[in-house]
Short mmCIF file of C-alpha atoms and ligand atoms in Angstrom, two decimals:
data_model
loop_
_atom_site.label_atom_id
_atom_site.label_comp_id
_atom_site.label_asym_id
_atom_site.label_seq_id
_atom_site.Cartn_x
_atom_site.Cartn_y
_atom_site.Cartn_z
CA MET A 1 97.13 137.71 79.42
CA ALA A 2 94.31 135.21 80.44
CA SER A 3 96.09 132.31 83.30
CA THR A 4 93.92 128.74 82.24
CA LEU A 5 94.06 125.71 84.80
CA VAL A 6 92.88 122.44 83.07
CA MET A 7 91.31 119.76 85.37
CA LYS A 8 90.69 116.03 84.95
CA PHE A 9 88.84 113.78 87.33
CA GLY A 10 88.80 110.88 87.15
CA GLY A 11 85.72 107.28 87.38
CA THR A 12 86.82 107.27 91.45
CA SER A 13 86.39 110.98 91.29
CA VAL A 14 82.96 111.41 90.16
CA GLY A 15 81.91 108.19 90.90
CA SER A 16 79.77 108.78 93.33
CA THR A 17 77.64 111.78 95.12
CA SER A 18 79.65 112.99 97.37
CA ALA A 19 82.41 112.89 95.42
CA ILE A 20 81.11 115.09 92.95
CA ARG A 21 80.49 116.47 95.77
CA GLN A 22 84.49 117.50 95.86
CA VAL A 23 84.38 117.63 92.94
CA ILE A 24 82.49 121.84 93.65
CA LYS A 25 84.67 122.06 96.11
CA ILE A 26 87.73 121.90 93.94
CA ALA A 27 85.65 123.80 91.05
CA PHE A 28 85.07 126.55 93.87
CA SER A 29 88.74 127.00 95.36
CA ALA A 30 90.15 127.06 91.31
CA ARG A 31 88.07 129.21 90.08
CA ARG A 32 88.91 132.41 92.79
CA GLN A 33 92.20 131.68 91.67
CA TRP A 34 92.36 130.84 87.70
CA ASP A 35 90.81 133.34 85.14
CA ASN A 36 89.61 129.85 82.64
CA VAL A 37 88.75 126.54 83.91
CA ALA A 38 88.25 123.29 82.05
CA VAL A 39 86.84 120.01 83.89
CA VAL A 40 87.33 116.85 81.76
CA VAL A 41 85.29 113.91 83.52
CA SER A 42 85.40 110.39 82.98
CA ALA A 43 82.60 108.18 83.09
CA MET A 44 81.64 107.02 86.76
CA SER A 45 83.62 104.90 87.99
CA GLY A 46 82.48 100.97 86.77
CA VAL A 47 80.45 103.04 84.62
CA THR A 48 82.42 101.53 81.04
CA ASP A 49 82.89 98.44 82.65
CA ALA A 50 79.16 98.60 82.65
CA LEU A 51 78.68 99.26 79.08
CA LEU A 52 80.98 97.49 77.90
CA GLU A 53 79.98 94.03 79.16
CA GLY A 54 76.14 94.84 78.55
CA VAL A 55 77.07 95.66 75.28
CA THR A 56 79.25 91.63 75.11
CA ALA A 57 76.39 89.55 76.92
CA SER A 58 73.70 91.31 74.83
CA ILE A 59 75.28 89.58 71.24
CA ARG A 60 73.52 86.17 73.08
CA ASP A 61 70.49 87.23 74.95
CA VAL A 62 69.01 91.12 74.73
CA THR A 63 67.29 90.97 77.80
CA CYS A 64 71.27 91.30 79.67
CA ALA A 65 71.16 94.89 77.35
CA ASP A 66 67.76 96.23 79.78
CA ARG A 67 69.04 94.82 82.99
CA ALA A 68 72.59 97.50 81.94
CA VAL A 69 70.27 99.57 81.53
CA ALA A 70 68.25 99.11 84.60
CA ALA A 71 71.37 99.12 86.92
CA LEU A 72 73.08 102.52 84.56
CA ARG A 73 69.47 104.64 85.26
CA GLU A 74 69.31 103.80 89.03
CA LYS A 75 72.58 105.49 89.53
CA HIS A 76 72.99 108.08 87.77
CA PHE A 77 69.83 109.09 87.84
CA ASN A 78 70.17 108.70 92.33
CA THR A 79 73.39 110.30 91.76
CA LEU A 80 71.27 113.14 89.87
CA ASP A 81 68.99 113.35 91.89
CA GLU A 82 71.54 113.57 94.75
CA LEU A 83 72.71 117.00 93.46
CA ALA A 84 70.55 118.38 91.15
CA PRO A 85 66.33 117.28 91.91
CA GLY A 86 64.45 119.57 89.86
CA ALA A 87 67.19 119.42 86.26
CA LYS A 88 64.55 118.14 84.27
CA ASP A 89 66.38 118.75 80.96
CA VAL A 90 69.49 117.10 82.17
CA ARG A 91 67.27 113.70 83.49
CA ALA A 92 65.78 113.24 80.14
CA LYS A 93 69.39 113.73 78.26
CA ILE A 94 70.32 110.54 79.77
CA GLY A 95 68.12 108.87 79.25
CA GLY A 96 68.02 110.28 75.60
CA TYR A 97 71.86 108.28 76.13
CA LEU A 98 70.21 104.59 78.36
CA ASP A 99 68.28 104.21 74.77
CA GLU A 100 71.09 105.05 72.78
CA TYR A 101 72.83 102.05 74.20
CA LEU A 102 69.83 100.70 74.11
CA VAL A 103 69.81 100.11 70.32
CA LEU A 104 73.22 99.28 70.36
CA CYS A 105 72.63 96.07 72.20
CA HIS A 106 70.01 95.20 69.87
CA ALA A 107 71.83 95.95 66.86
CA ILE A 108 74.72 94.08 67.79
CA HIS A 109 72.44 91.44 68.99
CA VAL A 110 71.08 91.24 65.46
CA LEU A 111 74.93 91.38 63.46
CA GLY A 112 75.73 88.80 66.29
CA VAL A 113 79.61 90.48 66.85
CA ALA A 114 80.55 93.92 68.18
CA SER A 115 82.84 95.88 65.55
CA PRO A 116 85.34 98.06 67.69
CA ARG A 117 83.53 100.48 66.03
CA ILE A 118 80.37 100.00 67.32
CA LEU A 119 81.76 99.28 71.28
CA ASP A 120 82.83 102.89 70.69
CA ALA A 121 80.10 104.51 70.84
CA VAL A 122 78.59 102.66 73.63
CA SER A 123 81.78 103.40 75.22
CA SER A 124 81.62 106.54 74.68
CA LEU A 125 78.08 107.14 76.56
CA GLY A 126 79.42 106.68 80.21
CA GLU A 127 81.45 110.66 79.90
CA LEU A 128 78.59 112.31 78.13
CA MET A 129 76.06 111.23 80.73
CA SER A 130 78.65 111.61 83.69
CA ALA A 131 79.72 115.54 81.72
CA GLN A 132 75.75 116.43 82.02
CA LEU A 133 75.36 115.66 85.96
CA VAL A 134 79.31 116.71 86.69
CA ALA A 135 78.25 120.47 85.21
CA THR A 136 74.48 120.06 86.20
CA ALA A 137 76.38 120.11 89.57
CA LEU A 138 78.52 122.79 89.61
CA THR A 139 76.14 125.16 88.05
CA GLU A 140 73.34 123.96 91.24
CA GLU A 141 76.37 125.37 93.46
CA GLY A 142 76.61 129.12 91.52
CA ILE A 143 79.64 127.77 89.63
CA PHE A 144 77.67 127.99 85.97
CA SER A 145 79.35 125.39 83.64
CA VAL A 146 77.71 123.31 80.04
CA ALA A 147 78.64 120.34 79.29
CA VAL A 148 81.05 119.91 76.55
CA ASP A 149 79.98 116.60 74.16
CA THR A 150 83.88 116.13 73.25
CA ARG A 151 82.76 114.59 70.06
CA THR A 152 82.79 117.91 68.25
CA VAL A 153 86.14 119.34 69.63
CA VAL A 154 88.39 116.47 70.06
CA VAL A 155 89.49 114.97 65.86
CA THR A 156 91.17 112.27 66.04
CA ASP A 157 92.54 108.94 63.43
CA GLU A 158 90.09 106.59 62.53
CA VAL A 159 91.50 103.80 64.71
CA TYR A 160 88.27 102.27 66.78
CA GLN A 161 89.71 101.68 70.68
CA SER A 162 92.80 103.92 70.42
CA ALA A 163 92.62 107.36 68.36
CA THR A 164 95.22 109.53 68.38
CA ALA A 165 94.06 113.46 68.35
CA LEU A 166 95.10 115.16 65.24
CA MET A 167 95.97 119.03 67.34
CA ASP A 168 95.93 121.38 65.15
CA GLU A 169 92.43 120.38 63.41
CA THR A 170 91.34 119.74 67.55
CA THR A 171 92.93 123.03 68.62
CA GLU A 172 91.06 125.09 65.80
CA ARG A 173 88.04 123.39 67.06
CA CYS A 174 89.19 124.92 71.07
CA LYS A 175 88.80 128.11 69.35
CA THR A 176 85.69 128.35 67.72
CA ILE A 177 83.95 125.89 70.90
CA ILE A 178 85.50 126.37 73.75
CA SER A 179 87.00 129.99 73.95
CA PRO A 180 83.44 131.36 74.00
CA VAL A 181 82.67 129.24 76.87
CA PHE A 182 85.41 131.38 78.33
CA ALA A 183 84.53 134.15 77.12
CA ARG A 184 81.08 134.07 78.67
CA GLY A 185 82.67 133.35 82.53
CA LEU A 186 81.70 129.61 82.28
CA ILE A 187 82.56 125.86 83.75
CA PRO A 188 83.08 123.40 79.90
CA VAL A 189 82.84 120.03 80.99
CA LEU A 190 84.66 118.34 78.80
CA THR A 191 83.76 115.05 78.39
CA GLY A 192 87.17 112.40 78.85
CA PHE A 193 88.07 109.35 76.53
CA ILE A 194 85.79 110.41 73.52
CA GLY A 195 86.12 112.19 70.33
CA ALA A 196 85.58 111.44 66.45
CA THR A 197 86.46 111.09 62.81
CA ARG A 198 86.43 113.40 60.97
CA GLN A 199 83.96 112.03 59.21
CA GLY A 200 81.85 112.08 63.23
CA ILE A 201 81.81 108.71 63.70
CA THR A 202 82.28 108.71 67.26
CA THR A 203 85.82 107.51 68.87
CA THR A 204 87.93 106.39 71.66
CA LEU A 205 91.04 107.16 72.65
CA GLY A 206 91.80 103.76 74.82
CA ARG A 207 90.61 102.03 78.15
CA GLY A 208 91.88 104.96 81.14
CA GLY A 209 92.00 107.95 77.96
CA SER A 210 90.80 111.43 80.45
CA ASP A 211 94.20 111.09 80.75
CA ILE A 212 94.98 111.90 77.49
CA SER A 213 92.21 113.79 77.26
CA GLY A 214 93.36 116.17 79.94
CA ALA A 215 96.83 116.66 77.95
CA ILE A 216 95.16 117.00 75.43
CA PHE A 217 92.94 120.52 76.39
CA GLY A 218 95.89 121.34 78.49
CA VAL A 219 97.50 121.77 74.89
CA THR A 220 95.30 122.72 73.13
CA LEU A 221 93.87 125.86 75.01
CA ASP A 222 97.63 126.31 76.36
CA ALA A 223 96.85 125.74 79.41
CA ASP A 224 99.18 126.48 82.22
CA GLU A 225 98.89 123.48 84.63
CA ILE A 226 96.90 120.97 83.90
CA TRP A 227 96.13 118.70 87.47
CA ILE A 228 95.26 114.77 87.20
CA TRP A 229 93.71 114.00 90.11
CA THR A 230 92.69 110.99 92.08
CA ASP A 231 91.98 108.40 94.39
CA VAL A 232 94.86 107.75 95.59
CA ASN A 233 97.83 110.94 96.60
CA GLY A 234 99.88 111.47 93.14
CA VAL A 235 102.46 109.93 92.38
CA MET A 236 103.30 106.96 94.80
CA THR A 237 106.62 104.62 94.78
CA ALA A 238 104.85 101.79 94.38
CA ASP A 239 101.04 100.99 93.19
CA PRO A 240 99.45 101.34 97.19
CA ARG A 241 97.24 98.44 96.56
CA LEU A 242 100.14 95.63 96.79
CA VAL A 243 102.49 98.09 99.14
CA LYS A 244 100.92 99.00 102.20
CA ALA A 245 104.34 101.33 103.23
CA ALA A 246 104.01 103.14 99.49
CA HIS A 247 104.23 107.19 99.81
CA THR A 248 104.16 109.82 97.52
CA ILE A 249 106.64 111.14 95.09
CA PRO A 250 106.53 114.88 95.88
CA THR A 251 108.58 115.64 92.10
CA LEU A 252 108.98 112.95 89.35
CA THR A 253 110.60 113.76 85.89
CA PHE A 254 108.74 113.42 82.63
CA ARG A 255 111.68 110.86 81.89
CA GLU A 256 110.40 109.12 85.43
CA ILE A 257 106.91 108.99 84.73
CA SER A 258 107.13 107.57 80.90
CA GLU A 259 108.68 105.00 83.06
CA LEU A 260 105.82 104.25 85.89
CA ALA A 261 103.53 105.02 83.38
CA PHE A 262 105.28 102.43 80.88
CA TYR A 263 105.49 99.70 82.54
CA GLY A 264 101.73 99.49 84.67
CA ALA A 265 101.07 101.79 87.04
CA LYS A 266 98.25 103.09 85.83
CA VAL A 267 97.77 106.40 87.92
CA LEU A 268 99.11 108.27 84.21
CA HIS A 269 98.75 107.25 81.77
CA PRO A 270 101.36 106.56 79.04
CA LYS A 271 100.13 108.91 75.74
CA ALA A 272 99.18 111.70 78.55
CA ILE A 273 102.63 113.02 79.54
CA ARG A 274 104.81 113.88 76.06
CA PRO A 275 102.70 115.99 74.46
CA VAL A 276 101.95 117.73 78.10
CA LEU A 277 105.80 117.89 78.16
CA GLU A 278 107.08 119.65 74.41
CA ARG A 279 105.28 122.50 76.09
CA GLY A 280 106.47 122.90 78.76
CA LYS A 281 103.41 122.24 80.69
CA LYS A 282 102.99 122.18 84.59
CA LEU A 283 101.74 118.28 85.29
CA TRP A 284 100.03 117.98 88.81
CA VAL A 285 98.62 114.69 90.12
CA LYS A 286 97.00 115.08 93.28
CA ASN A 287 94.20 114.22 95.02
CA THR A 288 90.25 114.34 94.80
CA PHE A 289 89.67 112.97 98.87
CA ALA A 290 92.78 114.69 99.92
CA PRO A 291 92.91 117.69 97.57
CA ALA A 292 94.81 119.53 100.70
CA GLU A 293 97.90 117.82 100.79
CA PRO A 294 100.00 118.20 97.60
CA GLY A 295 100.60 115.77 95.53
CA THR A 296 103.07 115.02 93.24
CA LEU A 297 104.61 117.88 90.49
CA ILE A 298 105.72 116.12 87.22
CA VAL A 299 108.96 118.71 86.47
CA PRO A 300 111.66 118.22 83.31
CA ASP A 301 114.51 116.83 83.18
CA ASN A 302 117.13 119.12 84.06
CA GLY A 303 119.97 116.77 82.52
CA LYS A 304 121.61 117.03 85.77
CA PRO A 305 123.49 113.98 86.99
CA THR A 306 120.97 112.40 89.85
CA ASP A 307 121.73 110.07 92.83
CA GLY A 308 120.32 107.48 91.40
CA THR A 309 118.26 106.62 93.55
CA ILE A 310 114.49 104.44 93.08
CA ARG A 311 112.27 106.41 93.47
CA ALA A 312 109.38 103.87 92.97
CA VAL A 313 108.91 100.38 91.98
CA THR A 314 105.69 98.93 89.38
CA ALA A 315 104.11 96.04 88.81
CA PHE A 316 102.75 95.38 84.84
CA LYS A 317 100.91 91.66 85.54
CA GLY A 318 99.41 90.04 82.77
CA GLN A 319 102.40 89.89 79.99
CA CYS A 320 104.82 86.15 77.94
CA ILE A 321 107.64 85.98 78.03
CA ILE A 322 108.49 84.90 73.42
CA THR A 323 111.38 82.62 72.57
CA VAL A 324 113.03 81.13 69.84
CA GLU A 325 116.01 78.36 70.37
CA GLY A 326 117.81 77.40 68.11
CA ARG A 327 121.37 76.06 67.87
CA GLY A 328 120.74 76.91 63.99
CA MET A 329 119.94 80.56 64.90
CA LEU A 330 123.47 80.75 65.99
CA GLY A 331 125.37 83.32 64.00
CA VAL A 332 122.41 83.66 61.42
CA PRO A 333 122.01 87.42 60.15
CA GLY A 334 118.53 88.80 60.29
CA ILE A 335 117.10 86.40 62.91
CA ALA A 336 115.76 88.74 65.18
CA ALA A 337 114.81 91.75 62.15
CA ARG A 338 112.49 89.06 61.28
CA THR A 339 111.42 88.24 64.68
CA PHE A 340 110.30 92.19 64.77
CA GLY A 341 108.69 92.40 61.74
CA ALA A 342 106.56 89.23 62.33
CA VAL A 343 105.67 90.75 65.59
CA ALA A 344 104.71 94.27 64.05
CA ARG A 345 102.54 92.26 61.80
CA THR A 346 100.27 91.77 64.52
CA ASN A 347 99.84 95.10 65.85
CA THR A 348 101.11 94.02 69.15
CA SER A 349 103.00 95.91 71.75
CA VAL A 350 106.30 94.34 72.74
CA SER A 351 107.09 95.74 76.09
CA MET A 352 110.37 94.29 76.78
CA ILE A 353 113.27 92.30 75.21
CA SER A 354 115.29 90.36 77.10
CA GLN A 355 118.77 89.94 76.42
CA ALA A 356 119.77 86.41 75.16
CA SER A 357 123.51 85.83 76.82
CA SER A 358 124.52 83.89 73.06
CA GLU A 359 122.49 84.34 69.73
CA GLN A 360 120.75 80.66 70.62
CA SER A 361 117.89 82.70 71.49
CA ILE A 362 115.25 85.52 71.31
CA CYS A 363 112.90 86.20 74.10
CA PHE A 364 110.37 89.61 74.10
CA VAL A 365 107.76 89.72 76.76
CA VAL A 366 103.35 90.82 75.25
CA SER A 367 100.39 90.75 76.39
CA CYS A 368 98.99 87.76 77.48
CA SER A 369 96.36 88.66 75.70
CA SER A 370 98.34 88.32 71.90
CA ARG A 371 100.00 85.50 73.16
CA GLU A 372 98.27 82.78 70.11
CA THR A 373 98.57 85.49 66.89
CA VAL A 374 102.34 86.07 68.31
CA LEU A 375 102.55 82.87 68.33
CA CYS A 376 101.01 82.02 64.90
CA MET A 377 102.52 84.65 63.93
CA MET A 378 106.48 83.28 64.50
CA ARG A 379 105.65 80.39 63.28
CA ASP A 380 104.78 81.05 60.16
CA GLU A 381 107.49 83.54 59.20
CA PHE A 382 109.93 80.93 60.53
CA ARG A 383 108.07 77.68 59.01
CA PHE A 384 111.65 76.85 56.30
CA GLU A 385 113.61 76.90 59.99
CA LEU A 386 111.88 74.72 62.37
CA ALA A 387 111.51 72.46 59.71
CA CYS A 388 115.58 72.20 59.74
CA LYS A 389 115.47 72.73 62.75
CA ASP A 390 117.53 75.26 62.75
CA ILE A 391 115.59 76.79 64.87
CA ASP A 392 114.29 74.11 67.47
CA ARG A 393 111.05 75.84 69.63
CA ILE A 394 109.44 78.74 69.77
CA SER A 395 106.71 78.74 72.38
CA ALA A 396 105.55 80.38 75.30
CA SER A 397 105.82 81.27 78.57
CA SER A 398 102.35 81.42 81.72
CA GLU A 399 101.71 84.73 82.51
CA ASN A 400 103.69 87.08 84.17
CA ALA A 401 104.60 90.30 85.53
CA ILE A 402 107.21 93.15 84.84
CA ILE A 403 108.79 94.47 87.80
CA THR A 404 110.52 97.87 86.70
CA VAL A 405 112.13 100.19 89.16
CA VAL A 406 112.53 103.57 88.82
CA GLY A 407 114.47 105.73 89.67
CA ALA A 408 116.85 109.29 87.55
CA GLY A 409 120.38 107.83 86.96
CA MET A 410 120.16 104.68 88.48
CA ARG A 411 121.78 101.92 85.97
CA HIS A 412 125.74 104.13 86.55
CA THR A 413 125.11 103.61 90.00
CA PRO A 414 127.71 100.53 90.86
CA GLY A 415 125.66 98.05 92.97
CA ILE A 416 121.46 99.33 93.01
CA ALA A 417 120.78 95.96 90.41
CA GLY A 418 122.69 94.12 93.12
CA LYS A 419 121.22 95.45 95.57
CA ILE A 420 117.36 94.91 94.30
CA PHE A 421 118.39 90.91 93.22
CA SER A 422 119.14 90.13 97.08
CA ALA A 423 116.04 92.02 97.89
CA LEU A 424 114.21 89.59 95.13
CA GLY A 425 116.60 86.17 96.02
CA LYS A 426 116.12 86.99 99.92
CA ALA A 427 112.17 87.11 98.77
CA GLY A 428 112.63 83.27 97.42
CA VAL A 429 111.77 85.25 94.23
CA ASN A 430 112.83 83.40 91.26
CA VAL A 431 113.69 86.35 88.61
CA ILE A 432 112.99 84.98 84.67
CA ALA A 433 113.77 87.53 82.96
CA ILE A 434 115.90 90.46 83.51
CA ALA A 435 115.60 93.58 80.70
CA GLN A 436 117.96 97.20 80.22
CA GLY A 437 114.86 99.53 80.25
CA SER A 438 113.60 101.91 77.22
CA SER A 439 115.39 104.78 79.18
CA GLU A 440 118.34 105.51 81.56
CA CYS A 441 116.22 105.50 84.46
CA SER A 442 115.21 101.91 84.97
CA ILE A 443 115.99 98.43 85.39
CA SER A 444 112.57 95.71 84.57
CA LEU A 445 112.78 91.91 84.52
CA VAL A 446 109.71 89.64 84.38
CA VAL A 447 108.33 86.38 87.17
CA ASP A 448 106.61 84.64 87.80
CA SER A 449 102.27 86.67 87.65
CA VAL A 450 102.23 84.71 91.13
CA GLU A 451 104.96 86.36 92.95
CA THR A 452 104.22 89.82 92.18
CA THR A 453 103.12 91.46 95.43
CA LYS A 454 106.26 89.80 96.76
CA ALA A 455 109.03 91.05 94.28
CA VAL A 456 107.38 94.76 94.75
CA VAL A 457 107.53 95.03 98.76
CA ALA A 458 110.53 92.85 98.50
CA ILE A 459 112.13 95.83 96.39
CA HIS A 460 109.55 98.44 97.70
CA GLN A 461 112.05 98.12 100.98
CA LEU A 462 115.33 99.38 99.28
CA ILE A 463 113.66 103.25 99.33
CA THR A 464 114.25 105.02 101.34
P1 ADP B 1 91.12 107.25 87.54
O1 ADP B 1 89.93 106.60 87.04
O2 ADP B 1 91.32 108.71 88.53
O3 ADP B 1 92.10 107.78 86.26
P2 ADP B 1 92.47 104.93 88.45
O4 ADP B 1 92.21 103.44 89.25
O5 ADP B 1 92.80 105.23 86.68
O6 ADP B 1 91.81 106.81 89.15
O7 ADP B 1 94.58 105.27 88.31
C1 ADP B 1 94.14 105.73 90.77
C2 ADP B 1 95.14 104.61 90.69
O8 ADP B 1 96.20 103.84 90.44
C3 ADP B 1 95.02 104.31 91.90
O9 ADP B 1 93.93 104.00 92.63
C4 ADP B 1 96.37 102.95 92.34
O10 ADP B 1 95.07 101.49 92.74
C5 ADP B 1 96.73 102.73 91.12
N1 ADP B 1 98.05 103.13 91.31
C6 ADP B 1 98.81 102.03 90.93
N2 ADP B 1 100.15 101.88 90.11
C7 ADP B 1 100.32 103.38 91.36
C8 ADP B 1 101.86 104.98 91.49
N3 ADP B 1 102.52 104.70 91.67
N4 ADP B 1 101.55 105.42 92.33
C9 ADP B 1 99.84 106.03 92.12
N5 ADP B 1 98.96 105.23 91.95
C10 ADP B 1 98.94 104.49 91.51
N1 LIG B 2 86.22 105.37 81.15
C1 LIG B 2 87.23 104.84 80.44
C2 LIG B 2 87.61 104.08 80.94
O1 LIG B 2 87.57 103.21 82.40
C3 LIG B 2 88.07 106.85 80.54
C4 LIG B 2 89.14 107.38 81.60
O2 LIG B 2 88.21 106.95 82.51
O3 LIG B 2 89.80 107.58 81.91
O4 LIG B 2 88.43 103.47 80.44
MG1 MG B 3 93.22 106.62 85.11
#
């Protein structure tokens, strides 16, 4: 059977001429070792943000769209001129996407609002442009490739800005659209992050969603391995932007990486893990700018007891604690169910639930952006209890960060929690709340957001 490799390149990996030259080198060597190679690309770094900022600013002042287009045109055309100077057709295609952007900005200006559906149409343009650039650059170097607009391939539900792929239909489309590209000996350069509903309306998988696309194609193309190429040497013991001493972790289990990704290690999107894990595929995270470095291999959990050492620490910023408190709650059944029912109605996900020391308070953590919506819904849910003072207060904290310490078997290892808290104590970090991780392999705690780096650095010193 033919061997298949899916490689996803992130924004920085396709963010400049020199970065795309690295992609070419990597694709060249993969081409020699694998029968089929598929490349999945993000937008050039900064482009998705620029598209969204330009469109939002155009609501009030439509000339912002012209400025955004000028900057995006310069970025893409300069890169194209350096990589494939004669590619007039590609220049025209990228120009066409930018014209589309202007039309969308004008429409939004007239409407006065930007719906999630229009925002998806806008933010999809970054990947559509980068796929054109990368496919042309590869072909120019003799690695014959074709850009594929994956809105024709990835069929999703209708949840704009956070769509989920319908895997069976997407697999069928892969067979009819991508398999023939392989059969012709070409590399398909697939747009990450985007898809379309059954009716053909553009959707996106959520910010950072190209990793999910990598996983989707790994599964639907039945790849042997999926390589996520990024700008650091794999998954590290902490975000290297926060901790200078962070180092690469050679292997991590799916459970460990799931905790890390869920609690803010941006290097891999949390939704990219499950589809790959369920099919038992090999998943690597590697550095585009240091391809000879081994990177990180994600391995299945083998069920063997682990030593319980700390493997990594992450920070999830922009969180706040919501607290429901009152002596009248003591022993009253159903308060917790009603609390989380109310939160669920706002469509907010709870990032952590803290164990209260008594039944007199419940606290949980949500993103700061949901603070007001959640508070309103909760105060409405408990309006009678508030009126008769069974509940004294429903309040929200200022900005916090969740610090999560990850390592399989850690929670059963005596002394680990003690070490973590004494390290934080020595560093003078005040721990506001503690929670059991969502699996056996993590401990999460909440600190004031200004203490994030101090907390991460202090815990990182415990990693050998
Ligand atoms: P890409 O555009 O390639 O998807 P991202 O910016 O989304 O890249 O993710 C890579 C970044 O994730 C790194 O530059 C790093 O700063 C950050 N990061 C956070 N936590 C970790 C970690 N534990 N290991 C490696 N990188 C991390
Ligand atoms: N370009 C998208 C974003 O910036 C998707 C990605 O990079 O993974 O969120
Ligand atoms: Mg990313």
